[in-house]
Amino acid sequence: MKRFNQKLRAKYGMPCPECQRLLPKAHPKILLPGHRCKMHRYTDPRPELTQADYDAVSGGDQ
């Protein structure tokens, strides 16, 4: 499960722009589409991932 989430964040993740702007020396939170940064209350405006997106990442690891 952990490896799946790492692959998902690597492929579809985006750094929080507020983290980058307000905390330039810190590592920004990586947001998936539609998720929210708990610290800055920024919500990623991209549409939610579809089942096809999840299937593309899993790629037969199971």
Short mmCIF file of C-alpha atoms in Angstrom, two decimals:
data_model
loop_
_atom_site.label_atom_id
_atom_site.label_comp_id
_atom_site.label_asym_id
_atom_site.label_seq_id
_atom_site.Cartn_x
_atom_site.Cartn_y
_atom_site.Cartn_z
CA MET A 1 0.00 0.00 0.00
CA LYS A 2 2.82 2.39 0.86
CA ARG A 3 4.60 1.68 -2.43
CA PHE A 4 1.34 2.25 -4.34
CA ASN A 5 0.85 5.67 -2.70
CA GLN A 6 4.45 6.60 -3.50
CA LYS A 7 3.92 5.74 -7.16
CA LEU A 8 0.63 7.62 -7.20
CA ARG A 9 2.22 10.78 -5.75
CA ALA A 10 5.19 10.49 -8.12
CA LYS A 11 2.97 10.27 -11.19
CA TYR A 12 0.06 12.61 -10.34
CA GLY A 13 1.35 14.66 -7.39
CA MET A 14 1.92 18.41 -7.46
CA PRO A 15 3.69 20.49 -4.80
CA CYS A 16 1.45 22.86 -2.87
CA PRO A 17 2.05 26.35 -4.31
CA GLU A 18 1.33 27.98 -0.95
CA CYS A 19 3.98 25.84 0.74
CA GLN A 20 6.46 26.85 -1.94
CA ARG A 21 5.58 30.54 -1.64
CA LEU A 22 5.40 30.85 2.15
CA LEU A 23 8.03 28.28 3.16
CA PRO A 24 10.63 28.32 0.36
CA LYS A 25 13.27 26.33 2.30
CA ALA A 26 10.91 23.58 3.48
CA HIS A 27 9.75 20.58 1.47
CA PRO A 28 6.25 21.34 0.12
CA LYS A 29 3.37 18.94 0.64
CA ILE A 30 2.67 16.86 -2.47
CA LEU A 31 -1.00 17.10 -3.37
CA LEU A 32 -3.02 14.67 -5.44
CA PRO A 33 -5.84 16.08 -7.59
CA GLY A 34 -8.71 17.32 -5.42
CA HIS A 35 -6.78 16.97 -2.15
CA ARG A 36 -6.14 19.74 0.35
CA CYS A 37 -3.01 21.02 2.08
CA LYS A 38 -3.79 20.80 5.79
CA MET A 39 -1.41 23.60 6.68
CA HIS A 40 -2.40 26.27 4.16
CA ARG A 41 -5.97 25.16 3.32
CA TYR A 42 -5.10 25.12 -0.39
CA THR A 43 -7.21 22.70 -2.46
CA ASP A 44 -5.78 21.29 -5.67
CA PRO A 45 -8.23 22.38 -8.41
CA ARG A 46 -7.51 19.46 -10.75
CA PRO A 47 -10.30 16.89 -11.20
CA GLU A 48 -10.27 13.73 -9.07
CA LEU A 49 -8.39 10.71 -10.37
CA THR A 50 -10.41 8.11 -12.24
CA GLN A 51 -10.28 4.35 -11.80
CA ALA A 52 -8.24 4.15 -15.01
CA ASP A 53 -5.61 6.42 -13.42
CA TYR A 54 -5.38 4.17 -10.37
CA ASP A 55 -5.16 1.08 -12.58
CA ALA A 56 -2.36 2.65 -14.63
CA VAL A 57 -0.30 3.15 -11.47
CA SER A 58 -0.92 -0.31 -10.01
CA GLY A 59 0.22 -1.93 -13.27
CA GLY A 60 -0.02 -5.49 -11.94
CA ASP A 61 2.00 -5.09 -8.71
CA GLN A 62 -0.59 -7.08 -6.79
#
